[in-house]
Amino acid sequence: MEGKFPLEENQVRIPFRWKDAFDKGSLFGSKMSLTVCTGSYEKACTLFNIAAMQSQVAEMRNHDDDEGLKSTAKFFQQAAGILSYLKDNVMHMTTQDPTPDMSPDSTAALSALMLAQAQEAFYMKAALDNMKDGIIAKLCNQCSDLFADALKLFQVHPIREQWEKDWISFIAGKQALYHAVSEYHQSKVAKAKKEVGEELSRLQHADQLLKAAIARAGGTVDVSKFATKVRIAYDSAKKDNDFIYHEAIPDVATLQPIGKASLAKVLPLASPMSSKFTDLFSKLVPIAVHQALAAYDTRRSEIQNTEIGKLRESTQLLNSILASFNLPAAIEDLGPDAGNALPQSLHDKSTAVKNNGGITGLQKQLNELPELLQRNKEILDEAVKQLDEEGASDLQLKEQFKERWTRTPSEKLTEPLRSEANKYQTILSNAITADGVVKQKFNQHKAMLELLCKSEAELKEAIPHASIGAALQNSPIVKQLKGYMEEVETIKAERDAIEAEIKDTKSDMTSRFMSALAQEGAISEENISVCELNRIYSPLQQQVTDSVRRQEQLMGNIQRANTEFCTQKSSNQTATRRDEIMRDLAAAHDAFMEVTANLKEGTKFYNDLTQILLKYQQKVSDFCFARKTEKEDIMKDMQQNIANQPTSAPPKPPRHHEETARQPPARPPPPTVASGQQAAAAAAPGVAPAPQSQASAPAAYAAAAAPGQQLPPYTAGGYAAPQYPGYGYMPTPMPTGYNPYAMPYPQQGYQPGFGGYPQPPGYPYPQQPQPGQQQQQQQAYPGQQGTAPNQQAQWHY
């Protein structure tokens, strides 16, 4: 993708956001992350994840199996290689400082850890294979050194705090463990040499290292297995030394150092990383490169078709000439019993025809061609019909709306589609002609093909028998013709090889064109293609030319030899008839092979053309749908314009219409309004009307009132509500908390009257009870069914 997508800050800007692999985040913050708009940064982060996945796969493999240990070592080494690559290149792959997990220090430490674990896998495999103690000791010693290197890198200050708390303990424990295992196996080497003192010294050192491993690992590494082995070996060796050898135990520092066997290697980054890799973007190139590749493929196809055509035409000519000479059957049909036997070449031709399906299979393929042709014709006819219908519809609308129909005519837009349809019509016409030629050739040789498809006995019986003398069998001219037939077979085999090489020859021009585009900013396709094609096909073209020239010379020699051969043969009519039938059979075999090849090519041609025509039909359908949608939109706009356009200006109304329109209508009489008491009685049946106010209204207002109607008194702010005597103003009480058991607190300055709100007669406002009046029955307010004893009636606002 790097060479095809310019994923850079200043080009195709796609943000890639990755989070730190080891950052756990905090209570008030998320994990550390970095967003960079470069494809190289995305590649680096992806490689890091691949290395992490490989380490997980390696850890999950079966470590008790030989294949599992091999794959474990392989995955750890590949992970080490990826991390080593990131260590050297990560700073060049991003425009900003990477997150701590991707820093060179982190990737170097992780690469060292992967390499140490790969060495550990090699040790486990050696132990599983019961290899010699000396080799295992060297493997373990190298493993200990690799864990020591990893431990140093993990303890570098900037990255020490990012690891899990038990990682460093684990690595330190592994380093001490494998140093102890190395000493243990080297002690077994000393035991084999009867060096008991060295054995005891190394076992003591191994025991000390195991104790150190336990202390360092903190329970992350299991050393109990080796601790038991070391303890048993030490007790046994000490007992033997005390009772038998009495050797002094040397200091471990004075012993010869243990060697190292480094098997784990940092594998370089492979490209591609998998053998099953498939480039999903292999065909994705710039448009200039794509066009250059298309032109190059056209030139290459022309060369291939030309050279292969030369070979096939020459071979067909050769076969037809040999068939006319009845060769090689004529020279095989010699000898005492040859006139009654079936020539070997004819037997081989019959077998070949049967193996390729015979006349029945050929007839079936011939019958399938018209069906394939008809399917293609129907697809093309349907597409042309859609174009015709769309064009007719456009022409009709143009004639109907004249100059108002302003869209582009269909005949101009469909010109490329019409041209393409004509091209496909020409292709189909040529195919029909070619199919007729193939069918004619089949019918011409049908009788002989039926004879070739019969059994060997029937074929032998169908050929006339003739006694041809054995004198010609060993004549020089027959031997010469046999040599020429061998040259013919050689030429045919060479041509098959040349044709296969022409078809299979390929070259990667994408990189060539991409390089030219990057260096020069343009592609000189013709120069590059011609040079490359000449380099590839010039030797093959020369071979084709030599083959054709050799055939011409060979055919001249065969013709002269065959003339002399025919002269030497006796003039036997039966033999002549036998030669004619064998010539026809050989020609039928050649025709069968040619027709079979033509039918295969024709079937493939029609199937490929079907796909192309379906795409063409879809393109026509999309065009017609788009034109139909456009037509509907234009018709809708035209309809709206026609509907909104006024027909003509209205006529001027007569004068008497205008005078009538200027006279205002008569004023209706004022409504009759009932008196206040009547209105109250009508509004609330059975309820006495409220008393009317004695205040007078202003003169203008009173004059506008209906007869007998009384209005509320006029004030400066408007007309006040009716006032009723005996109701004074009560201030609104302040809100208090809800208490269902609280009694109303008497207000200061409370007056038993409440002005401003009309109260129907007969429903006096509940009075505050006085001492001695608690047992007095309270008057119920409207809507109240009754009041419990000693309960105060309250107004709620």
Coordinates of C-alpha atoms in Angstrom, one line a residue, residues 1-512:
M1 CA 0.0 0.0 0.0
E2 CA 2.9 2.4 0.6
G3 CA 3.6 2.9 -3.1
K4 CA -0.1 3.2 -4.0
F5 CA -1.6 5.4 -1.3
P6 CA 0.1 8.6 -0.4
L7 CA -0.9 8.5 3.2
E8 CA 1.0 11.6 4.4
E9 CA 0.1 14.7 6.4
N10 CA 0.2 16.9 3.3
Q11 CA -1.5 14.4 0.9
V12 CA -4.1 11.8 1.8
R13 CA -4.7 12.7 5.4
I14 CA -6.1 9.8 7.4
P15 CA -5.7 9.9 11.1
F16 CA -4.4 6.7 12.7
R17 CA -4.9 6.5 16.5
W18 CA -3.1 3.9 18.6
K19 CA -3.0 3.5 22.4
D20 CA -0.1 2.5 24.5
A21 CA 0.0 -1.2 25.0
F22 CA 1.3 -1.0 28.6
D23 CA -0.4 2.1 29.9
K24 CA -3.3 1.2 32.2
G25 CA -4.7 4.7 32.5
S26 CA -5.7 6.3 35.7
L27 CA -8.8 7.1 37.7
F28 CA -9.2 10.5 36.1
G29 CA -7.5 9.9 32.7
S30 CA -7.6 7.4 29.8
K31 CA -4.8 5.5 28.3
M32 CA -2.0 7.3 26.6
S33 CA -2.5 7.4 22.8
L34 CA -1.0 9.0 19.7
T35 CA -2.7 10.0 16.5
V36 CA -0.5 10.5 13.4
C37 CA -1.7 10.9 9.7
T38 CA 1.0 8.8 8.1
G39 CA 0.8 5.3 6.6
S40 CA 4.2 4.4 7.9
Y41 CA 3.1 4.9 11.5
E42 CA 0.1 2.7 10.9
K43 CA 2.5 0.1 9.5
A44 CA 4.8 0.3 12.6
C45 CA 1.8 -0.1 15.0
T46 CA 0.5 -3.1 12.9
L47 CA 3.9 -4.7 13.0
F48 CA 4.0 -4.3 16.8
N49 CA 0.7 -6.1 17.1
I50 CA 1.8 -8.9 14.8
A51 CA 4.9 -9.4 17.0
A52 CA 2.7 -9.5 20.1
M53 CA 0.3 -12.0 18.4
Q54 CA 3.2 -14.2 17.4
S55 CA 4.5 -14.3 21.0
Q56 CA 1.1 -15.3 22.2
V57 CA 0.8 -18.0 19.6
A58 CA 4.2 -19.3 20.5
E59 CA 3.3 -19.4 24.2
M60 CA 0.1 -21.3 23.5
R61 CA 1.8 -24.1 21.4
N62 CA 2.2 -27.6 22.8
H63 CA 5.7 -27.6 24.5
D64 CA 5.6 -31.3 25.0
D65 CA 5.7 -32.0 21.3
D66 CA 8.5 -31.7 18.8
E67 CA 6.5 -29.8 16.2
G68 CA 5.1 -27.5 18.8
L69 CA 8.6 -26.6 20.1
K70 CA 9.8 -25.9 16.5
S71 CA 6.9 -23.6 15.8
T72 CA 7.4 -21.9 19.2
A73 CA 11.0 -21.1 18.4
K74 CA 10.1 -19.9 14.9
F75 CA 7.4 -17.5 16.2
F76 CA 9.6 -16.1 18.9
Q77 CA 12.4 -15.5 16.5
Q78 CA 10.0 -13.8 14.0
A79 CA 8.7 -11.6 16.8
A80 CA 12.2 -10.7 17.8
G81 CA 13.0 -9.8 14.1
I82 CA 9.9 -7.5 13.9
L83 CA 10.7 -5.7 17.2
S84 CA 14.4 -5.3 16.1
Y85 CA 13.2 -3.8 12.8
L86 CA 11.0 -1.3 14.8
K87 CA 13.9 -0.5 17.1
D88 CA 15.9 0.7 14.1
N89 CA 13.1 2.3 12.1
V90 CA 10.3 3.5 14.3
M91 CA 11.7 7.0 14.7
H92 CA 11.7 7.4 10.9
M93 CA 8.2 6.0 10.5
T94 CA 6.4 8.7 12.5
T95 CA 6.6 12.5 12.5
Q96 CA 6.2 12.6 16.3
D97 CA 7.7 10.9 19.3
P98 CA 6.1 7.5 19.6
T99 CA 4.3 6.3 22.7
P100 CA 6.6 4.6 25.3
D101 CA 5.7 1.1 24.2
M102 CA 6.9 1.9 20.6
S103 CA 10.1 3.7 21.7
P104 CA 13.5 2.2 20.6
D105 CA 14.3 1.3 24.2
S106 CA 11.0 -0.6 24.6
T107 CA 11.3 -2.5 21.3
A108 CA 14.9 -3.4 22.0
A109 CA 14.0 -4.8 25.4
L110 CA 11.0 -6.8 24.0
S111 CA 13.2 -8.1 21.1
A112 CA 15.8 -9.4 23.6
L113 CA 13.1 -11.1 25.6
M114 CA 11.6 -12.8 22.5
L115 CA 15.1 -14.0 21.5
A116 CA 15.7 -15.4 25.0
Q117 CA 12.4 -17.3 24.9
A118 CA 13.3 -18.7 21.5
Q119 CA 16.6 -20.0 23.0
E120 CA 14.6 -21.5 25.8
A121 CA 12.4 -23.4 23.3
F122 CA 15.6 -24.8 21.7
Y123 CA 16.7 -26.0 25.2
M124 CA 13.3 -27.6 25.8
K125 CA 13.5 -29.5 22.4
A126 CA 17.1 -30.7 23.2
A127 CA 15.9 -32.0 26.6
L128 CA 12.9 -33.7 25.0
D129 CA 15.3 -35.3 22.5
N130 CA 17.6 -36.5 25.3
M131 CA 20.6 -34.9 23.8
K132 CA 24.0 -35.0 25.6
D133 CA 24.5 -33.1 28.8
G134 CA 27.3 -31.0 27.4
I135 CA 25.1 -29.6 24.6
I136 CA 22.2 -28.9 26.9
A137 CA 24.6 -27.1 29.3
K138 CA 25.8 -24.9 26.5
L139 CA 22.2 -24.2 25.4
C140 CA 21.2 -23.2 28.9
N141 CA 24.2 -21.1 29.5
Q142 CA 23.4 -19.1 26.3
C143 CA 19.8 -18.9 27.4
S144 CA 20.9 -17.5 30.8
D145 CA 23.0 -14.8 29.0
L146 CA 20.1 -13.8 26.8
F147 CA 17.8 -13.4 29.8
A148 CA 20.6 -11.3 31.4
D149 CA 20.7 -9.1 28.4
A150 CA 16.9 -8.7 28.4
L151 CA 17.0 -7.9 32.2
K152 CA 19.5 -5.0 31.6
L153 CA 17.3 -3.6 28.8
F154 CA 14.1 -3.9 30.9
Q155 CA 15.7 -1.9 33.8
V156 CA 16.6 1.1 31.7
H157 CA 15.2 4.1 33.6
P158 CA 12.8 5.7 31.0
I159 CA 10.9 2.5 30.5
R160 CA 11.3 0.6 33.8
E161 CA 8.0 1.9 35.2
Q162 CA 5.8 0.9 32.3
W163 CA 6.2 -2.9 32.7
E164 CA 4.0 -5.1 34.7
K165 CA 5.4 -5.4 38.3
D166 CA 6.3 -9.1 37.9
W167 CA 8.0 -8.9 34.5
I168 CA 11.4 -7.9 35.8
S169 CA 11.1 -10.5 38.6
F170 CA 10.2 -13.2 36.0
I171 CA 13.2 -12.4 33.8
A172 CA 15.6 -12.3 36.7
G173 CA 14.3 -15.6 38.0
K174 CA 14.6 -17.2 34.5
Q175 CA 18.2 -15.9 34.2
A176 CA 19.2 -17.5 37.5
L177 CA 17.3 -20.7 36.8
Y178 CA 18.9 -21.4 33.5
H179 CA 22.3 -20.6 34.9
A180 CA 21.6 -23.3 37.6
V181 CA 20.4 -25.7 34.9
S182 CA 23.5 -25.2 33.0
E183 CA 25.7 -25.9 36.0
Y184 CA 23.6 -29.0 36.8
H185 CA 24.1 -30.5 33.3
Q186 CA 27.8 -29.6 33.4
S187 CA 28.0 -31.4 36.7
K188 CA 26.7 -34.5 35.0
V189 CA 29.5 -34.2 32.4
A190 CA 32.0 -34.0 35.3
K191 CA 30.4 -37.1 36.9
A192 CA 30.8 -39.0 33.6
K193 CA 34.5 -38.1 33.8
K194 CA 34.8 -39.2 37.5
E195 CA 35.6 -35.6 38.5
V196 CA 33.6 -35.7 41.7
G197 CA 35.1 -32.5 43.1
E198 CA 34.0 -30.4 40.1
E199 CA 30.6 -32.2 40.2
L200 CA 30.1 -31.2 43.8
S201 CA 31.3 -27.6 43.2
R202 CA 28.9 -27.1 40.3
L203 CA 26.0 -28.7 42.2
Q204 CA 26.7 -26.3 45.1
H205 CA 26.7 -23.4 42.8
A206 CA 23.5 -24.6 41.1
D207 CA 21.8 -24.8 44.5
Q208 CA 22.9 -21.2 45.3
L209 CA 21.6 -20.1 41.9
L210 CA 18.2 -21.8 42.5
K211 CA 17.9 -20.1 45.9
A212 CA 18.6 -16.8 44.1
A213 CA 16.0 -17.6 41.4
I214 CA 13.4 -18.2 44.1
A215 CA 14.3 -14.9 45.8
R216 CA 14.3 -12.9 42.6
A217 CA 11.2 -14.5 40.9
G218 CA 8.9 -14.0 43.8
G219 CA 6.8 -17.0 42.8
T220 CA 6.6 -16.3 39.1
V221 CA 9.0 -19.1 38.2
D222 CA 8.7 -22.7 39.3
V223 CA 12.1 -24.1 40.3
S224 CA 11.0 -27.0 42.5
K225 CA 11.7 -29.6 39.8
F226 CA 15.3 -28.7 39.3
A227 CA 15.8 -28.0 43.0
T228 CA 14.9 -31.6 43.7
K229 CA 17.2 -32.9 41.0
V230 CA 20.1 -30.8 42.3
R231 CA 19.5 -31.9 45.9
I232 CA 19.4 -35.6 45.0
A233 CA 22.5 -35.3 42.8
Y234 CA 24.4 -33.4 45.4
D235 CA 23.6 -35.9 48.3
S236 CA 24.6 -38.8 46.1
A237 CA 27.9 -37.2 45.0
K238 CA 28.8 -36.1 48.5
K239 CA 28.2 -39.6 49.8
D240 CA 30.4 -41.1 47.2
N241 CA 33.1 -38.5 47.8
D242 CA 33.0 -38.9 51.6
F243 CA 33.4 -42.7 51.4
I244 CA 35.3 -43.3 48.2
Y245 CA 37.0 -40.5 46.4
H246 CA 37.8 -37.9 49.1
E247 CA 38.5 -35.2 46.5
A248 CA 38.8 -31.6 47.5
I249 CA 35.9 -29.4 46.3
P250 CA 37.4 -26.6 44.1
D251 CA 36.1 -23.0 44.0
V252 CA 33.6 -22.6 41.2
A253 CA 35.5 -19.6 39.9
T254 CA 38.5 -21.8 39.2
L255 CA 36.5 -24.2 37.0
Q256 CA 36.6 -24.0 33.3
P257 CA 33.8 -21.8 32.0
I258 CA 30.8 -23.5 30.3
G259 CA 30.6 -23.0 26.6
K260 CA 27.6 -21.5 24.8
A261 CA 25.5 -22.7 21.9
S262 CA 23.5 -20.0 20.3
L263 CA 20.7 -21.4 18.2
A264 CA 18.1 -18.6 18.4
K265 CA 18.6 -15.9 15.8
V266 CA 16.8 -12.7 15.0
L267 CA 14.9 -13.5 11.8
P268 CA 14.8 -10.5 9.4
L269 CA 11.5 -9.1 8.5
A270 CA 10.1 -11.1 5.6
S271 CA 8.1 -9.5 2.8
P272 CA 5.5 -10.9 2.4
M273 CA 5.3 -12.3 5.9
S274 CA 3.0 -15.2 4.9
S275 CA 3.3 -17.7 2.1
K276 CA -0.5 -17.4 1.6
F277 CA -0.3 -13.6 1.2
T278 CA -2.6 -12.1 -1.4
D279 CA -2.2 -8.5 -2.3
L280 CA -5.7 -7.0 -2.3
F281 CA -4.4 -3.9 -4.0
S282 CA -2.2 -5.5 -6.7
K283 CA -4.3 -3.9 -9.5
L284 CA -4.6 -0.5 -7.8
V285 CA -2.3 1.9 -9.6
P286 CA -2.4 5.5 -10.7
I287 CA -4.6 6.1 -13.8
A288 CA -1.5 6.8 -16.0
V289 CA 0.1 3.5 -14.9
H290 CA -3.2 1.7 -15.5
Q291 CA -3.5 3.1 -19.0
A292 CA 0.1 2.2 -19.7
L293 CA -0.5 -1.3 -18.5
A294 CA -3.6 -1.7 -20.7
A295 CA -1.6 -0.5 -23.7
Y296 CA 1.3 -2.9 -22.9
D297 CA -1.1 -5.8 -22.6
T298 CA -2.6 -5.0 -26.0
R299 CA 0.8 -5.0 -27.6
R300 CA 1.8 -8.2 -25.9
S301 CA -1.5 -9.9 -26.9
E302 CA -0.8 -8.9 -30.5
I303 CA 2.6 -10.4 -30.5
Q304 CA 1.4 -13.6 -28.8
N305 CA -1.5 -14.0 -31.2
T306 CA 0.7 -13.4 -34.2
E307 CA 3.4 -15.8 -33.3
I308 CA 1.0 -18.5 -32.1
G309 CA -1.0 -18.1 -35.3
K310 CA 2.1 -18.6 -37.4
L311 CA 2.8 -21.8 -35.5
R312 CA -0.7 -23.2 -35.8
E313 CA -1.1 -22.3 -39.5
S314 CA 2.2 -24.0 -40.3
T315 CA 1.2 -27.1 -38.3
Q316 CA -2.2 -27.3 -40.1
L317 CA -0.5 -26.9 -43.4
L318 CA 2.0 -29.6 -42.5
N319 CA -0.8 -32.0 -41.4
S320 CA -2.9 -31.4 -44.5
I321 CA 0.1 -32.1 -46.8
L322 CA 1.0 -35.3 -44.9
A323 CA -2.6 -36.4 -45.0
S324 CA -2.7 -35.9 -48.8
F325 CA 0.4 -38.1 -49.0
N326 CA -1.1 -40.7 -46.6
L327 CA 2.0 -40.3 -44.4
P328 CA 3.1 -41.8 -42.2
A329 CA 0.4 -44.5 -42.7
A330 CA 1.7 -45.4 -46.2
I331 CA 5.1 -46.3 -45.1
E332 CA 3.7 -48.2 -42.1
D333 CA 1.5 -50.3 -44.4
L334 CA 4.4 -52.3 -45.8
G335 CA 5.5 -55.9 -45.3
P336 CA 4.1 -59.3 -45.9
D337 CA 1.0 -58.9 -43.6
A338 CA 0.9 -55.1 -43.7
G339 CA -1.9 -54.9 -46.2
N340 CA -4.2 -56.7 -43.9
A341 CA -3.2 -54.9 -40.6
L342 CA -4.2 -51.5 -39.2
P343 CA -1.3 -49.1 -39.4
Q344 CA 0.0 -47.9 -36.0
S345 CA -0.4 -44.2 -36.8
L346 CA -4.1 -44.8 -37.8
H347 CA -4.7 -46.7 -34.6
D348 CA -3.2 -43.8 -32.6
K349 CA -5.5 -41.3 -34.4
S350 CA -8.5 -43.4 -33.7
T351 CA -7.6 -43.6 -30.0
A352 CA -7.1 -39.9 -29.8
V353 CA -10.5 -39.1 -31.3
K354 CA -12.2 -41.5 -28.9
N355 CA -10.4 -40.0 -25.9
N356 CA -11.5 -36.5 -26.8
G357 CA -15.2 -37.4 -26.8
G358 CA -15.5 -38.8 -30.3
I359 CA -18.1 -37.6 -32.8
T360 CA -20.9 -37.6 -30.1
G361 CA -19.0 -35.1 -27.9
L362 CA -18.2 -33.0 -30.9
Q363 CA -21.8 -32.9 -32.1
K364 CA -22.9 -31.9 -28.6
Q365 CA -20.5 -29.0 -28.6
L366 CA -21.7 -27.9 -32.0
N367 CA -25.3 -27.9 -30.8
E368 CA -24.4 -25.7 -27.8
L369 CA -22.9 -22.9 -29.9
P370 CA -26.3 -21.7 -31.4
E371 CA -27.7 -21.5 -27.8
L372 CA -24.8 -19.4 -26.6
L373 CA -25.0 -17.2 -29.7
Q374 CA -28.8 -16.8 -29.3
R375 CA -28.3 -15.7 -25.6
N376 CA -25.8 -13.1 -26.6
K377 CA -28.1 -11.8 -29.4
E378 CA -31.0 -11.5 -27.0
I379 CA -29.0 -9.5 -24.5
L380 CA -27.8 -7.2 -27.2
D381 CA -31.2 -6.8 -28.8
E382 CA -32.8 -6.0 -25.4
A383 CA -30.2 -3.3 -24.8
V384 CA -30.8 -1.8 -28.3
K385 CA -34.5 -2.0 -27.8
Q386 CA -34.2 0.1 -24.6
L387 CA -32.1 2.7 -26.5
D388 CA -34.8 2.8 -29.3
E389 CA -37.6 3.2 -26.8
E390 CA -35.8 6.0 -25.0
G391 CA -35.0 7.8 -28.2
A392 CA -38.6 7.5 -29.5
S393 CA -39.9 8.9 -26.2
D394 CA -37.5 11.8 -26.4
L395 CA -38.5 12.6 -30.0
Q396 CA -42.2 12.5 -29.2
L397 CA -41.8 15.0 -26.3
K398 CA -39.6 17.2 -28.5
E399 CA -42.4 17.3 -31.2
Q400 CA -45.0 17.9 -28.5
F401 CA -43.4 20.8 -26.6
K402 CA -41.3 22.2 -29.5
E403 CA -38.8 24.8 -28.2
R404 CA -39.8 24.3 -24.6
W405 CA -38.2 20.9 -24.6
T406 CA -34.6 22.0 -24.1
R407 CA -32.8 18.9 -22.9
T408 CA -30.0 17.3 -24.9
P409 CA -31.4 15.0 -27.6
S410 CA -31.0 11.3 -27.1
E411 CA -29.3 10.7 -30.5
K412 CA -26.3 12.8 -29.3
L413 CA -26.0 11.1 -25.9
T414 CA -26.5 7.6 -27.2
E415 CA -23.9 7.9 -30.0
P416 CA -21.2 6.1 -28.0
L417 CA -23.7 3.4 -26.9
R418 CA -24.9 2.9 -30.4
S419 CA -21.3 2.6 -31.7
E420 CA -20.6 0.0 -29.1
A421 CA -23.7 -1.9 -30.0
N422 CA -22.7 -1.8 -33.7
K423 CA -19.3 -3.2 -32.7
Y424 CA -20.9 -6.1 -30.9
Q425 CA -23.2 -6.7 -33.8
T426 CA -20.2 -7.0 -36.1
I427 CA -18.5 -9.4 -33.7
L428 CA -21.6 -11.6 -33.6
S429 CA -21.9 -11.6 -37.4
N430 CA -18.2 -12.7 -37.7
A431 CA -18.9 -15.4 -35.1
I432 CA -21.8 -16.7 -37.1
T433 CA -19.6 -16.9 -40.2
A434 CA -16.9 -18.7 -38.3
D435 CA -19.4 -21.1 -36.8
G436 CA -20.6 -21.9 -40.3
V437 CA -17.1 -22.7 -41.4
V438 CA -16.6 -25.0 -38.4
K439 CA -19.9 -26.8 -39.0
Q440 CA -19.1 -27.2 -42.7
K441 CA -15.7 -28.8 -41.9
F442 CA -17.4 -31.1 -39.4
N443 CA -20.0 -32.2 -42.0
Q444 CA -17.2 -32.8 -44.6
H445 CA -15.4 -35.3 -42.4
K446 CA -18.4 -36.7 -40.5
A447 CA -18.4 -40.1 -42.3
M448 CA -14.7 -40.7 -41.6
L449 CA -15.0 -39.5 -38.0
E450 CA -17.8 -42.0 -37.4
L451 CA -15.4 -44.7 -38.8
L452 CA -12.6 -43.6 -36.5
C453 CA -14.9 -43.9 -33.5
K454 CA -15.6 -47.5 -34.2
S455 CA -13.7 -50.4 -32.6
E456 CA -10.4 -51.5 -33.9
A457 CA -11.9 -54.6 -35.6
E458 CA -14.6 -52.6 -37.3
L459 CA -12.1 -50.0 -38.4
K460 CA -9.8 -52.7 -39.8
E461 CA -12.7 -54.3 -41.6
A462 CA -13.8 -51.0 -43.2
I463 CA -10.4 -50.4 -44.8
P464 CA -9.8 -52.5 -48.0
H465 CA -7.2 -55.2 -47.8
A466 CA -4.3 -55.2 -50.2
S467 CA -1.2 -57.3 -50.5
I468 CA 1.7 -54.9 -50.8
G469 CA 5.1 -56.5 -51.5
A470 CA 7.7 -56.5 -48.8
A471 CA 10.4 -55.3 -51.2
L472 CA 9.7 -51.7 -50.4
Q473 CA 9.9 -52.2 -46.7
N474 CA 13.7 -51.9 -46.5
S475 CA 14.2 -49.7 -49.5
P476 CA 16.3 -46.5 -49.1
I477 CA 13.3 -44.2 -50.0
V478 CA 11.2 -45.7 -47.2
K479 CA 13.9 -45.3 -44.7
Q480 CA 14.3 -41.7 -45.9
L481 CA 10.6 -41.0 -45.4
K482 CA 10.7 -42.5 -42.0
G483 CA 13.5 -40.1 -41.0
Y484 CA 11.4 -37.2 -42.4
M485 CA 8.4 -38.4 -40.3
E486 CA 10.6 -38.3 -37.2
E487 CA 11.6 -34.7 -38.0
V488 CA 8.0 -33.8 -38.3
E489 CA 7.2 -35.1 -34.8
T490 CA 10.2 -33.2 -33.5
I491 CA 9.0 -30.0 -35.1
K492 CA 5.5 -30.4 -33.6
A493 CA 6.9 -31.1 -30.1
E494 CA 9.1 -28.0 -30.4
R495 CA 6.2 -25.9 -31.5
D496 CA 4.1 -27.0 -28.5
A497 CA 6.9 -26.0 -26.2
I498 CA 7.4 -22.6 -28.0
E499 CA 3.6 -21.9 -27.8
A500 CA 3.5 -22.7 -24.1
E501 CA 6.5 -20.4 -23.5
I502 CA 4.9 -17.6 -25.4
K503 CA 1.7 -17.9 -23.4
D504 CA 3.4 -18.2 -20.0
T505 CA 5.9 -15.4 -20.5
K506 CA 5.1 -12.5 -18.1
S507 CA 6.8 -9.4 -16.8
D508 CA 6.0 -7.0 -14.0
M509 CA 5.5 -3.8 -15.8
T510 CA 3.8 -2.1 -12.9
S511 CA 7.1 -1.3 -11.1
R512 CA 8.6 -0.2 -14.4

